[in-house]
mmCIF file of C-alpha atoms in Angstrom:
data_model
loop_
_atom_site.group_PDB
_atom_site.id
_atom_site.type_symbol
_atom_site.label_atom_id
_atom_site.label_comp_id
_atom_site.label_asym_id
_atom_site.label_seq_id
_atom_site.Cartn_x
_atom_site.Cartn_y
_atom_site.Cartn_z
ATOM 1 C CA UNK A 1 42.365 17.476 58.868
ATOM 2 C CA UNK A 2 39.091 19.027 60.667
ATOM 3 C CA UNK A 3 36.696 16.204 61.055
ATOM 4 C CA UNK A 4 32.916 16.681 62.230
ATOM 5 C CA UNK A 5 32.527 15.942 66.040
ATOM 6 C CA UNK A 6 29.663 13.078 64.443
ATOM 7 C CA UNK A 7 31.776 11.677 62.096
ATOM 8 C CA UNK A 8 34.515 11.187 64.852
ATOM 9 C CA UNK A 9 32.150 9.660 67.187
ATOM 10 C CA UNK A 10 31.241 7.157 64.348
ATOM 11 C CA UNK A 11 34.868 6.525 63.629
ATOM 12 C CA UNK A 12 35.413 5.632 67.264
ATOM 13 C CA UNK A 13 32.712 2.905 67.356
ATOM 14 C CA UNK A 14 34.203 1.364 64.139
ATOM 15 C CA UNK A 15 37.614 1.149 66.069
ATOM 16 C CA UNK A 16 39.479 2.268 63.063
ATOM 17 C CA UNK A 17 41.748 5.180 62.220
ATOM 18 C CA UNK A 18 40.360 8.334 60.363
ATOM 19 C CA UNK A 19 42.379 7.151 57.251
ATOM 20 C CA UNK A 20 40.796 3.824 57.213
ATOM 21 C CA UNK A 21 37.441 5.553 57.358
ATOM 22 C CA UNK A 22 37.934 7.853 54.852
ATOM 23 C CA UNK A 23 39.647 5.930 52.290
ATOM 24 C CA UNK A 24 37.624 3.273 50.157
ATOM 25 C CA UNK A 25 38.032 -0.611 50.634
ATOM 26 C CA UNK A 26 40.430 -2.477 48.760
ATOM 27 C CA UNK A 27 38.916 -3.471 45.576
ATOM 28 C CA UNK A 28 35.135 -2.995 45.725
ATOM 29 C CA UNK A 29 32.010 -3.738 47.636
ATOM 30 C CA UNK A 30 30.206 -6.377 46.060
ATOM 31 C CA UNK A 31 27.370 -8.537 47.468
ATOM 32 C CA UNK A 32 26.004 -10.667 44.539
ATOM 33 C CA UNK A 33 28.297 -12.396 42.364
ATOM 34 C CA UNK A 34 27.908 -12.190 38.266
ATOM 35 C CA UNK A 35 25.891 -15.013 38.157
ATOM 36 C CA UNK A 36 23.459 -13.730 40.776
ATOM 37 C CA UNK A 37 24.366 -16.035 43.891
ATOM 38 C CA UNK A 38 25.029 -14.200 47.316
ATOM 39 C CA UNK A 39 28.715 -13.796 47.995
ATOM 40 C CA UNK A 40 29.883 -14.883 51.490
ATOM 41 C CA UNK A 41 30.599 -12.051 53.768
ATOM 42 C CA UNK A 42 34.290 -12.556 53.701
ATOM 43 C CA UNK A 43 34.311 -12.078 49.769
ATOM 44 C CA UNK A 44 32.177 -8.722 49.770
ATOM 45 C CA UNK A 45 35.175 -6.601 49.699
ATOM 46 C CA UNK A 46 34.215 -4.926 53.277
ATOM 47 C CA UNK A 47 36.334 -4.146 56.071
ATOM 48 C CA UNK A 48 35.968 -2.790 59.516
ATOM 49 C CA UNK A 49 34.005 0.497 59.276
ATOM 50 C CA UNK A 50 32.801 -0.691 55.762
ATOM 51 C CA UNK A 51 30.406 -3.223 56.470
ATOM 52 C CA UNK A 52 27.042 -3.061 54.843
ATOM 53 C CA UNK A 53 23.719 -5.094 55.665
ATOM 54 C CA UNK A 54 22.008 -6.751 52.736
ATOM 55 C CA UNK A 55 18.607 -5.138 52.067
ATOM 56 C CA UNK A 56 15.146 -6.964 52.405
ATOM 57 C CA UNK A 57 13.817 -8.997 49.742
ATOM 58 C CA UNK A 58 10.972 -6.739 49.670
ATOM 59 C CA UNK A 59 12.994 -3.807 48.901
ATOM 60 C CA UNK A 60 15.032 -5.867 46.349
ATOM 61 C CA UNK A 61 12.064 -7.048 44.501
ATOM 62 C CA UNK A 62 11.017 -3.164 44.254
ATOM 63 C CA UNK A 63 14.399 -2.281 43.002
ATOM 64 C CA UNK A 64 14.276 -5.239 40.263
ATOM 65 C CA UNK A 65 10.858 -3.999 39.130
ATOM 66 C CA UNK A 66 12.404 -0.501 38.697
ATOM 67 C CA UNK A 67 15.380 -2.244 36.746
ATOM 68 C CA UNK A 68 12.643 -4.049 34.302
ATOM 69 C CA UNK A 69 11.175 -0.442 33.823
ATOM 70 C CA UNK A 70 14.547 1.291 33.372
ATOM 71 C CA UNK A 71 15.738 -1.205 30.689
ATOM 72 C CA UNK A 72 12.322 -0.990 28.717
ATOM 73 C CA UNK A 73 12.877 2.810 28.732
ATOM 74 C CA UNK A 74 16.298 2.686 27.507
ATOM 75 C CA UNK A 75 15.214 0.616 24.696
ATOM 76 C CA UNK A 76 12.081 2.738 23.839
ATOM 77 C CA UNK A 77 13.641 5.623 23.926
ATOM 78 C CA UNK A 78 16.508 4.452 21.542
ATOM 79 C CA UNK A 79 13.621 3.327 19.180
ATOM 80 C CA UNK A 80 12.224 7.075 19.572
ATOM 81 C CA UNK A 81 15.410 8.416 18.390
ATOM 82 C CA UNK A 82 15.487 6.217 15.038
ATOM 83 C CA UNK A 83 11.786 7.195 14.474
ATOM 84 C CA UNK A 84 12.663 10.907 14.712
ATOM 85 C CA UNK A 85 10.408 11.531 17.690
ATOM 86 C CA UNK A 86 13.611 12.461 19.955
ATOM 87 C CA UNK A 87 16.511 14.348 18.915
ATOM 88 C CA UNK A 88 18.947 12.499 20.781
ATOM 89 C CA UNK A 89 19.158 10.061 23.836
ATOM 90 C CA UNK A 90 21.995 9.098 25.961
ATOM 91 C CA UNK A 91 21.267 5.475 26.995
ATOM 92 C CA UNK A 92 21.971 4.231 30.345
ATOM 93 C CA UNK A 93 21.771 0.679 29.185
ATOM 94 C CA UNK A 94 23.652 -1.383 31.404
ATOM 95 C CA UNK A 95 23.839 1.194 34.038
ATOM 96 C CA UNK A 96 20.308 0.874 35.340
ATOM 97 C CA UNK A 97 21.378 -0.465 38.898
ATOM 98 C CA UNK A 98 22.867 2.992 39.600
ATOM 99 C CA UNK A 99 20.085 4.777 38.187
ATOM 100 C CA UNK A 100 17.419 2.801 40.339
ATOM 101 C CA UNK A 101 19.787 2.861 43.557
ATOM 102 C CA UNK A 102 20.129 6.829 43.246
ATOM 103 C CA UNK A 103 16.226 7.152 43.581
ATOM 104 C CA UNK A 104 15.661 4.617 46.170
ATOM 105 C CA UNK A 105 18.135 5.862 48.627
ATOM 106 C CA UNK A 106 16.582 9.520 49.013
ATOM 107 C CA UNK A 107 13.507 10.817 50.849
ATOM 108 C CA UNK A 108 10.828 12.656 49.482
ATOM 109 C CA UNK A 109 12.438 15.918 50.830
ATOM 110 C CA UNK A 110 15.824 15.103 49.380
ATOM 111 C CA UNK A 111 17.276 16.364 46.283
ATOM 112 C CA UNK A 112 18.757 14.751 43.158
ATOM 113 C CA UNK A 113 20.834 16.412 40.583
ATOM 114 C CA UNK A 114 21.182 14.309 37.776
ATOM 115 C CA UNK A 115 23.254 14.386 34.494
ATOM 116 C CA UNK A 116 22.112 14.025 30.886
ATOM 117 C CA UNK A 117 22.523 10.040 31.055
ATOM 118 C CA UNK A 118 20.202 9.868 34.187
ATOM 119 C CA UNK A 119 16.787 9.861 32.705
ATOM 120 C CA UNK A 120 15.829 6.491 34.270
ATOM 121 C CA UNK A 121 17.131 7.854 37.724
ATOM 122 C CA UNK A 122 14.619 10.703 37.095
ATOM 123 C CA UNK A 123 11.609 8.933 36.129
ATOM 124 C CA UNK A 124 12.346 6.449 39.282
ATOM 125 C CA UNK A 125 12.204 9.602 41.216
ATOM 126 C CA UNK A 126 8.687 10.100 40.192
ATOM 127 C CA UNK A 127 8.924 12.763 37.335
ATOM 128 C CA UNK A 128 6.505 12.121 34.471
ATOM 129 C CA UNK A 129 8.042 9.903 31.668
ATOM 130 C CA UNK A 130 7.334 12.183 28.866
ATOM 131 C CA UNK A 131 8.285 15.528 30.702
ATOM 132 C CA UNK A 132 11.410 13.646 31.385
ATOM 133 C CA UNK A 133 12.267 13.307 27.899
ATOM 134 C CA UNK A 134 11.161 16.830 26.615
ATOM 135 C CA UNK A 135 14.609 17.894 27.165
ATOM 136 C CA UNK A 136 15.787 15.342 24.395
ATOM 137 C CA UNK A 137 13.025 16.420 21.914
ATOM 138 C CA UNK A 138 14.165 19.876 22.276
ATOM 139 C CA UNK A 139 11.166 21.956 22.429
ATOM 140 C CA UNK A 140 10.701 23.291 25.852
ATOM 141 C CA UNK A 141 13.378 23.925 28.587
ATOM 142 C CA UNK A 142 14.041 21.374 31.044
ATOM 143 C CA UNK A 143 10.542 19.660 30.557
ATOM 144 C CA UNK A 144 9.711 19.581 34.209
ATOM 145 C CA UNK A 145 9.366 21.702 37.555
ATOM 146 C CA UNK A 146 12.599 20.661 39.540
ATOM 147 C CA UNK A 147 10.596 21.702 42.694
ATOM 148 C CA UNK A 148 7.810 19.245 42.125
ATOM 149 C CA UNK A 149 10.166 16.257 42.961
ATOM 150 C CA UNK A 150 13.334 17.945 44.214
ATOM 151 C CA UNK A 151 15.100 16.976 40.906
ATOM 152 C CA UNK A 152 17.403 19.459 39.082
ATOM 153 C CA UNK A 153 16.935 19.512 35.493
ATOM 154 C CA UNK A 154 19.201 17.103 33.528
ATOM 155 C CA UNK A 155 22.453 18.903 33.011
ATOM 156 C CA UNK A 156 24.002 18.537 29.516
ATOM 157 C CA UNK A 157 27.082 20.957 30.374
ATOM 158 C CA UNK A 158 29.660 18.606 32.059
ATOM 159 C CA UNK A 159 29.442 18.813 36.050
ATOM 160 C CA UNK A 160 27.829 22.245 36.669
ATOM 161 C CA UNK A 161 25.212 20.403 38.219
ATOM 162 C CA UNK A 162 27.556 19.561 40.984
ATOM 163 C CA UNK A 163 27.771 23.140 42.029
ATOM 164 C CA UNK A 164 24.185 23.511 42.118
ATOM 165 C CA UNK A 165 23.981 20.527 44.340
ATOM 166 C CA UNK A 166 26.151 21.764 46.575
ATOM 167 C CA UNK A 167 24.253 25.294 46.707
ATOM 168 C CA UNK A 168 20.974 23.338 47.721
ATOM 169 C CA UNK A 169 22.757 21.510 50.523
ATOM 170 C CA UNK A 170 24.267 24.933 51.678
ATOM 171 C CA UNK A 171 20.928 26.561 51.848
ATOM 172 C CA UNK A 172 19.201 23.643 53.542
ATOM 173 C CA UNK A 173 22.062 23.549 56.101
ATOM 174 C CA UNK A 174 21.491 27.198 56.782
ATOM 175 C CA UNK A 175 17.765 26.632 57.142
ATOM 176 C CA UNK A 176 18.128 23.949 59.365
ATOM 177 C CA UNK A 177 16.254 21.472 57.142
ATOM 178 C CA UNK A 178 16.846 17.706 57.215
ATOM 179 C CA UNK A 179 17.877 17.329 53.683
ATOM 180 C CA UNK A 180 20.581 15.364 51.741
ATOM 181 C CA UNK A 181 21.550 15.823 48.396
ATOM 182 C CA UNK A 182 22.825 13.438 45.850
ATOM 183 C CA UNK A 183 24.925 14.854 43.186
ATOM 184 C CA UNK A 184 25.423 12.692 40.235
ATOM 185 C CA UNK A 185 28.138 12.612 37.638
ATOM 186 C CA UNK A 186 30.272 10.381 35.335
ATOM 187 C CA UNK A 187 34.126 9.605 35.452
ATOM 188 C CA UNK A 188 34.492 12.340 32.782
ATOM 189 C CA UNK A 189 33.268 15.034 35.283
ATOM 190 C CA UNK A 190 36.038 14.418 37.649
ATOM 191 C CA UNK A 191 38.408 15.807 35.185
ATOM 192 C CA UNK A 192 36.679 19.059 35.123
ATOM 193 C CA UNK A 193 37.520 22.112 37.609
ATOM 194 C CA UNK A 194 33.902 22.362 38.717
ATOM 195 C CA UNK A 195 34.266 19.002 40.577
ATOM 196 C CA UNK A 196 37.110 20.259 42.401
ATOM 197 C CA UNK A 197 35.354 23.157 43.498
ATOM 198 C CA UNK A 198 32.052 21.289 44.453
ATOM 199 C CA UNK A 199 33.744 18.941 46.537
ATOM 200 C CA UNK A 200 36.281 21.392 48.364
ATOM 201 C CA UNK A 201 33.189 23.760 49.149
ATOM 202 C CA UNK A 202 31.200 20.588 50.338
ATOM 203 C CA UNK A 203 33.888 19.460 52.536
ATOM 204 C CA UNK A 204 34.936 22.649 53.912
ATOM 205 C CA UNK A 205 31.407 23.713 55.091
ATOM 206 C CA UNK A 206 30.587 19.999 56.290
ATOM 207 C CA UNK A 207 27.428 19.737 53.660
ATOM 208 C CA UNK A 208 25.049 16.733 53.637
ATOM 209 C CA UNK A 209 25.886 16.014 49.760
ATOM 210 C CA UNK A 210 26.513 12.603 48.436
ATOM 211 C CA UNK A 211 28.721 12.840 44.980
ATOM 212 C CA UNK A 212 27.811 9.674 43.174
ATOM 213 C CA UNK A 213 30.171 8.850 40.321
ATOM 214 C CA UNK A 214 29.200 6.155 37.757
ATOM 215 C CA UNK A 215 32.554 5.288 36.399
ATOM 216 C CA UNK A 216 31.369 3.837 33.038
ATOM 217 C CA UNK A 217 35.001 3.597 31.820
ATOM 218 C CA UNK A 218 34.700 6.267 29.238
ATOM 219 C CA UNK A 219 34.280 10.004 28.896
ATOM 220 C CA UNK A 220 32.900 9.918 25.345
ATOM 221 C CA UNK A 221 35.772 8.500 23.664
ATOM 222 C CA UNK A 222 38.166 8.921 26.212
ATOM 223 C CA UNK A 223 39.195 5.949 28.516
ATOM 224 C CA UNK A 224 39.663 6.384 32.257
ATOM 225 C CA UNK A 225 43.337 5.407 32.039
ATOM 226 C CA UNK A 226 43.827 8.741 29.954
ATOM 227 C CA UNK A 227 41.891 10.855 32.497
ATOM 228 C CA UNK A 228 43.182 9.812 35.881
ATOM 229 C CA UNK A 229 46.130 7.518 37.450
ATOM 230 C CA UNK A 230 44.893 7.658 40.780
ATOM 231 C CA UNK A 231 44.220 4.113 42.383
ATOM 232 C CA UNK A 232 40.592 4.818 41.920
ATOM 233 C CA UNK A 233 38.184 7.836 41.502
ATOM 234 C CA UNK A 234 37.139 7.255 45.175
ATOM 235 C CA UNK A 235 40.348 7.699 46.363
ATOM 236 C CA UNK A 236 40.170 11.175 45.569
ATOM 237 C CA UNK A 237 37.727 12.022 48.302
ATOM 238 C CA UNK A 238 40.413 11.865 50.949
ATOM 239 C CA UNK A 239 42.222 14.706 49.675
ATOM 240 C CA UNK A 240 39.159 16.875 50.349
ATOM 241 C CA UNK A 241 38.623 15.279 53.745
ATOM 242 C CA UNK A 242 35.629 13.393 53.104
ATOM 243 C CA UNK A 243 35.134 9.513 52.992
ATOM 244 C CA UNK A 244 35.195 7.712 49.730
ATOM 245 C CA UNK A 245 33.571 4.313 48.759
ATOM 246 C CA UNK A 246 33.909 2.021 45.789
ATOM 247 C CA UNK A 247 31.103 -0.209 44.842
ATOM 248 C CA UNK A 248 29.909 -2.784 41.975
ATOM 249 C CA UNK A 249 27.921 -0.420 39.720
ATOM 250 C CA UNK A 250 26.160 -3.438 38.332
ATOM 251 C CA UNK A 251 25.204 -5.002 41.757
ATOM 252 C CA UNK A 252 22.073 -3.326 42.749
ATOM 253 C CA UNK A 253 22.260 -4.990 46.132
ATOM 254 C CA UNK A 254 25.360 -3.468 46.923
ATOM 255 C CA UNK A 255 24.459 -0.270 45.532
ATOM 256 C CA UNK A 256 21.642 0.006 47.794
ATOM 257 C CA UNK A 257 23.533 -0.737 50.957
ATOM 258 C CA UNK A 258 26.449 1.587 50.161
ATOM 259 C CA UNK A 259 24.314 4.538 48.837
ATOM 260 C CA UNK A 260 21.788 4.022 51.694
ATOM 261 C CA UNK A 261 24.657 4.258 54.621
ATOM 262 C CA UNK A 262 26.223 7.269 52.660
ATOM 263 C CA UNK A 263 22.762 9.190 52.791
ATOM 264 C CA UNK A 264 22.197 8.225 56.256
ATOM 265 C CA UNK A 265 25.944 9.198 57.210
ATOM 266 C CA UNK A 266 25.346 12.779 55.523
ATOM 267 C CA UNK A 267 21.901 13.297 57.187
ATOM 268 C CA UNK A 268 23.526 12.600 60.653
ATOM 269 C CA UNK A 269 26.009 15.412 60.237
ATOM 270 C CA UNK A 270 29.054 13.721 59.012
ATOM 271 C CA UNK A 271 29.886 15.685 56.152
ATOM 272 C CA UNK A 272 29.709 14.833 52.431
ATOM 273 C CA UNK A 273 30.745 11.589 50.991
ATOM 274 C CA UNK A 274 31.960 10.380 47.792
ATOM 275 C CA UNK A 275 30.726 6.843 46.133
ATOM 276 C CA UNK A 276 32.208 5.588 43.043
ATOM 277 C CA UNK A 277 30.170 2.988 41.060
ATOM 278 C CA UNK A 278 32.173 0.804 38.494
ATOM 279 C CA UNK A 279 29.875 0.029 35.684
ATOM 280 C CA UNK A 280 29.693 0.159 31.799
ATOM 281 C CA UNK A 281 27.785 2.278 29.212
ATOM 282 C CA UNK A 282 26.821 -0.892 27.020
ATOM 283 C CA UNK A 283 25.755 1.224 23.984
ATOM 284 C CA UNK A 284 27.085 4.360 22.298
ATOM 285 C CA UNK A 285 27.407 7.625 24.212
ATOM 286 C CA UNK A 286 24.613 8.794 22.132
ATOM 287 C CA UNK A 287 22.859 7.717 19.119
ATOM 288 C CA UNK A 288 25.273 10.527 17.334
ATOM 289 C CA UNK A 289 28.413 8.324 18.679
ATOM 290 C CA UNK A 290 30.134 5.442 16.821
ATOM 291 C CA UNK A 291 31.475 3.433 19.773
ATOM 292 C CA UNK A 292 33.427 0.837 17.563
ATOM 293 C CA UNK A 293 35.979 3.428 16.955
ATOM 294 C CA UNK A 294 37.509 3.570 20.452
ATOM 295 C CA UNK A 295 36.398 0.133 22.022
ATOM 296 C CA UNK A 296 36.153 -3.408 20.922
ATOM 297 C CA UNK A 297 33.342 -6.027 20.966
ATOM 298 C CA UNK A 298 35.333 -8.343 23.147
ATOM 299 C CA UNK A 299 35.543 -5.671 25.947
ATOM 300 C CA UNK A 300 31.592 -5.019 25.552
ATOM 301 C CA UNK A 301 30.844 -8.720 25.553
ATOM 302 C CA UNK A 302 32.967 -9.161 28.546
ATOM 303 C CA UNK A 303 30.697 -6.622 30.335
ATOM 304 C CA UNK A 304 27.369 -8.007 29.073
ATOM 305 C CA UNK A 305 27.916 -11.109 31.455
ATOM 306 C CA UNK A 306 27.487 -8.500 34.289
ATOM 307 C CA UNK A 307 24.504 -7.309 33.397
ATOM 308 C CA UNK A 308 22.663 -5.917 36.492
ATOM 309 C CA UNK A 309 19.198 -7.062 35.373
ATOM 310 C CA UNK A 310 20.030 -10.703 34.680
ATOM 311 C CA UNK A 311 22.169 -10.683 38.088
ATOM 312 C CA UNK A 312 19.289 -9.581 39.837
ATOM 313 C CA UNK A 313 16.670 -12.058 38.295
ATOM 314 C CA UNK A 314 18.769 -15.007 38.970
ATOM 315 C CA UNK A 315 19.095 -14.070 42.653
ATOM 316 C CA UNK A 316 15.294 -13.129 43.105
ATOM 317 C CA UNK A 317 14.335 -16.411 41.262
ATOM 318 C CA UNK A 318 16.684 -18.459 43.638
ATOM 319 C CA UNK A 319 14.981 -17.241 46.661
ATOM 320 C CA UNK A 320 11.430 -17.690 45.358
ATOM 321 C CA UNK A 321 10.522 -13.884 45.572
ATOM 322 C CA UNK A 322 10.362 -13.537 41.898
ATOM 323 C CA UNK A 323 7.833 -15.787 40.484
ATOM 324 C CA UNK A 324 6.430 -15.787 36.523
ATOM 325 C CA UNK A 325 3.187 -14.225 37.785
ATOM 326 C CA UNK A 326 5.188 -11.000 39.210
ATOM 327 C CA UNK A 327 7.624 -11.261 36.307
ATOM 328 C CA UNK A 328 4.799 -10.591 34.198
ATOM 329 C CA UNK A 329 3.436 -7.862 36.298
ATOM 330 C CA UNK A 330 6.753 -6.215 36.054
ATOM 331 C CA UNK A 331 6.768 -6.476 32.320
ATOM 332 C CA UNK A 332 3.435 -5.024 32.251
ATOM 333 C CA UNK A 333 4.386 -2.008 34.361
ATOM 334 C CA UNK A 334 7.006 -1.331 31.939
ATOM 335 C CA UNK A 335 5.186 -1.693 29.041
ATOM 336 C CA UNK A 336 2.846 0.916 30.326
ATOM 337 C CA UNK A 337 5.712 3.460 30.752
ATOM 338 C CA UNK A 338 6.749 2.512 27.200
ATOM 339 C CA UNK A 339 3.307 3.227 25.848
ATOM 340 C CA UNK A 340 3.186 6.587 27.658
ATOM 341 C CA UNK A 341 6.334 7.784 25.917
ATOM 342 C CA UNK A 342 5.285 6.698 22.604
ATOM 343 C CA UNK A 343 1.903 8.383 22.987
ATOM 344 C CA UNK A 344 3.104 11.486 24.414
ATOM 345 C CA UNK A 345 6.211 11.997 22.317
ATOM 346 C CA UNK A 346 4.269 11.216 19.115
ATOM 347 C CA UNK A 347 2.342 14.253 19.475
ATOM 348 C CA UNK A 348 3.732 17.641 17.925
ATOM 349 C CA UNK A 349 3.799 20.230 20.612
ATOM 350 C CA UNK A 350 2.503 23.502 20.053
ATOM 351 C CA UNK A 351 5.310 25.962 20.142
ATOM 352 C CA UNK A 352 5.581 29.601 21.230
ATOM 353 C CA UNK A 353 8.746 31.327 20.192
ATOM 354 C CA UNK A 354 8.245 33.727 22.922
ATOM 355 C CA UNK A 355 9.165 31.434 25.592
ATOM 356 C CA UNK A 356 12.583 31.631 24.511
ATOM 357 C CA UNK A 357 12.563 34.867 26.403
ATOM 358 C CA UNK A 358 9.993 34.502 29.092
ATOM 359 C CA UNK A 359 11.899 32.246 31.312
ATOM 360 C CA UNK A 360 15.495 33.543 31.499
ATOM 361 C CA UNK A 361 15.130 36.080 34.139
ATOM 362 C CA UNK A 362 12.652 37.066 36.853
ATOM 363 C CA UNK A 363 12.933 40.531 35.193
ATOM 364 C CA UNK A 364 13.807 40.276 31.551
ATOM 365 C CA UNK A 365 16.866 42.762 30.552
ATOM 366 C CA UNK A 366 16.660 45.399 27.718
ATOM 367 C CA UNK A 367 18.900 43.372 25.486
ATOM 368 C CA UNK A 368 16.085 40.200 25.941
ATOM 369 C CA UNK A 369 13.563 42.695 25.615
ATOM 370 C CA UNK A 370 15.049 43.809 22.220
ATOM 371 C CA UNK A 371 15.588 40.590 20.749
ATOM 372 C CA UNK A 372 11.975 39.321 21.727
ATOM 373 C CA UNK A 373 10.640 42.297 20.016
ATOM 374 C CA UNK A 374 12.549 41.680 16.949
ATOM 375 C CA UNK A 375 11.535 38.116 16.686
ATOM 376 C CA UNK A 376 7.956 39.193 17.418
ATOM 377 C CA UNK A 377 8.131 41.824 14.410
ATOM 378 C CA UNK A 378 9.754 38.875 11.832
ATOM 379 C CA UNK A 379 7.107 36.347 12.962
ATOM 380 C CA UNK A 380 4.299 39.343 12.479
ATOM 381 C CA UNK A 381 5.845 40.119 8.912
ATOM 382 C CA UNK A 382 6.279 36.290 8.059
ATOM 383 C CA UNK A 383 2.614 35.845 8.950
ATOM 384 C CA UNK A 384 1.393 38.931 6.763
ATOM 385 C CA UNK A 385 3.265 37.560 3.845
ATOM 386 C CA UNK A 386 1.672 34.136 4.269
ATOM 387 C CA UNK A 387 -1.894 35.764 4.550
ATOM 388 C CA UNK A 388 -1.004 37.760 1.259
ATOM 389 C CA UNK A 389 -0.230 34.690 -0.525
ATOM 390 C CA UNK A 390 -3.244 32.933 0.548
ATOM 391 C CA UNK A 391 -5.386 35.648 -0.636
ATOM 392 C CA UNK A 392 -3.513 35.907 -4.130
ATOM 393 C CA UNK A 393 -3.804 31.951 -4.386
ATOM 394 C CA UNK A 394 -7.590 32.166 -3.899
#
């Protein structure tokens, strides 16, 4: 196994073997208990080479503010679907801690490649809320400029974004840029061939990629037990020659600590890493899904007790960092975003059918030109027919 020199030095400082460095901890990293109390160090799941400092209260307070916004965004978007203003919405209700931590662990120059369920992460990265949701209204391509915030378009095809992430990381390395790429996916994505290709390429070329797997227990209706019998999804990392780690995906304190170190290691030249966050999709896969057909209410309620928002609120209240006034301010910030979504998605967009062809290739192919001409001709004839009917009516 070829390990980069930087990683070998880090392993030496930890005083552990290469295998112990690469294999995830037994169990998972968890810092906050389910009731929001800080766990003692000997109960956090850490081991030599896998210790994580607790972020400051200031960092945690900002993370909580974004959690509040994320929950409000999920609720508002679900309502907009019911109102017919969105075609579909894959809610991340219950997974907001993963979403917020993903955005906070990156610098401005780093890249994020999200999935279709990562709208809250995209907004937390700074993308306009209405532009983020344009994709789910179905009116214009991806909805936002990926280069403006270094955020790839939310990927609906499963796992294709991992290959894009690896390509950007490879380009950055060739250019000598100080860039880390966060490649997000779910547990179902780990069953895809693109997952293997992305991890293998990233490991072979020692690329600065953090693969962030949000294991929400189901690939639509297929439970994890029917996808893999590995001890954990994080254990898959060692087979590619990279380190893996497991973390409580509903504990934003642990998520911030683990992802921050993963990004720091990747930036230092240690190669790619894989982080598996154990979380749960509280709502249906999308508004078109009936989750009651493949999971029971007792399971859902058991996970409700692990809610990341409540856990963080209880901890910050106990430290005195979160007061009634601060809570009110955060709720106001969240409602401002919800209002933006209502206002922006309540306006009918002005659509140009020609946009279907303009942004596919830099230089349109003959087939695209032919298709565009056929559509333009059909639209012109429809307009002539309407004009003729209007003159007849008058």
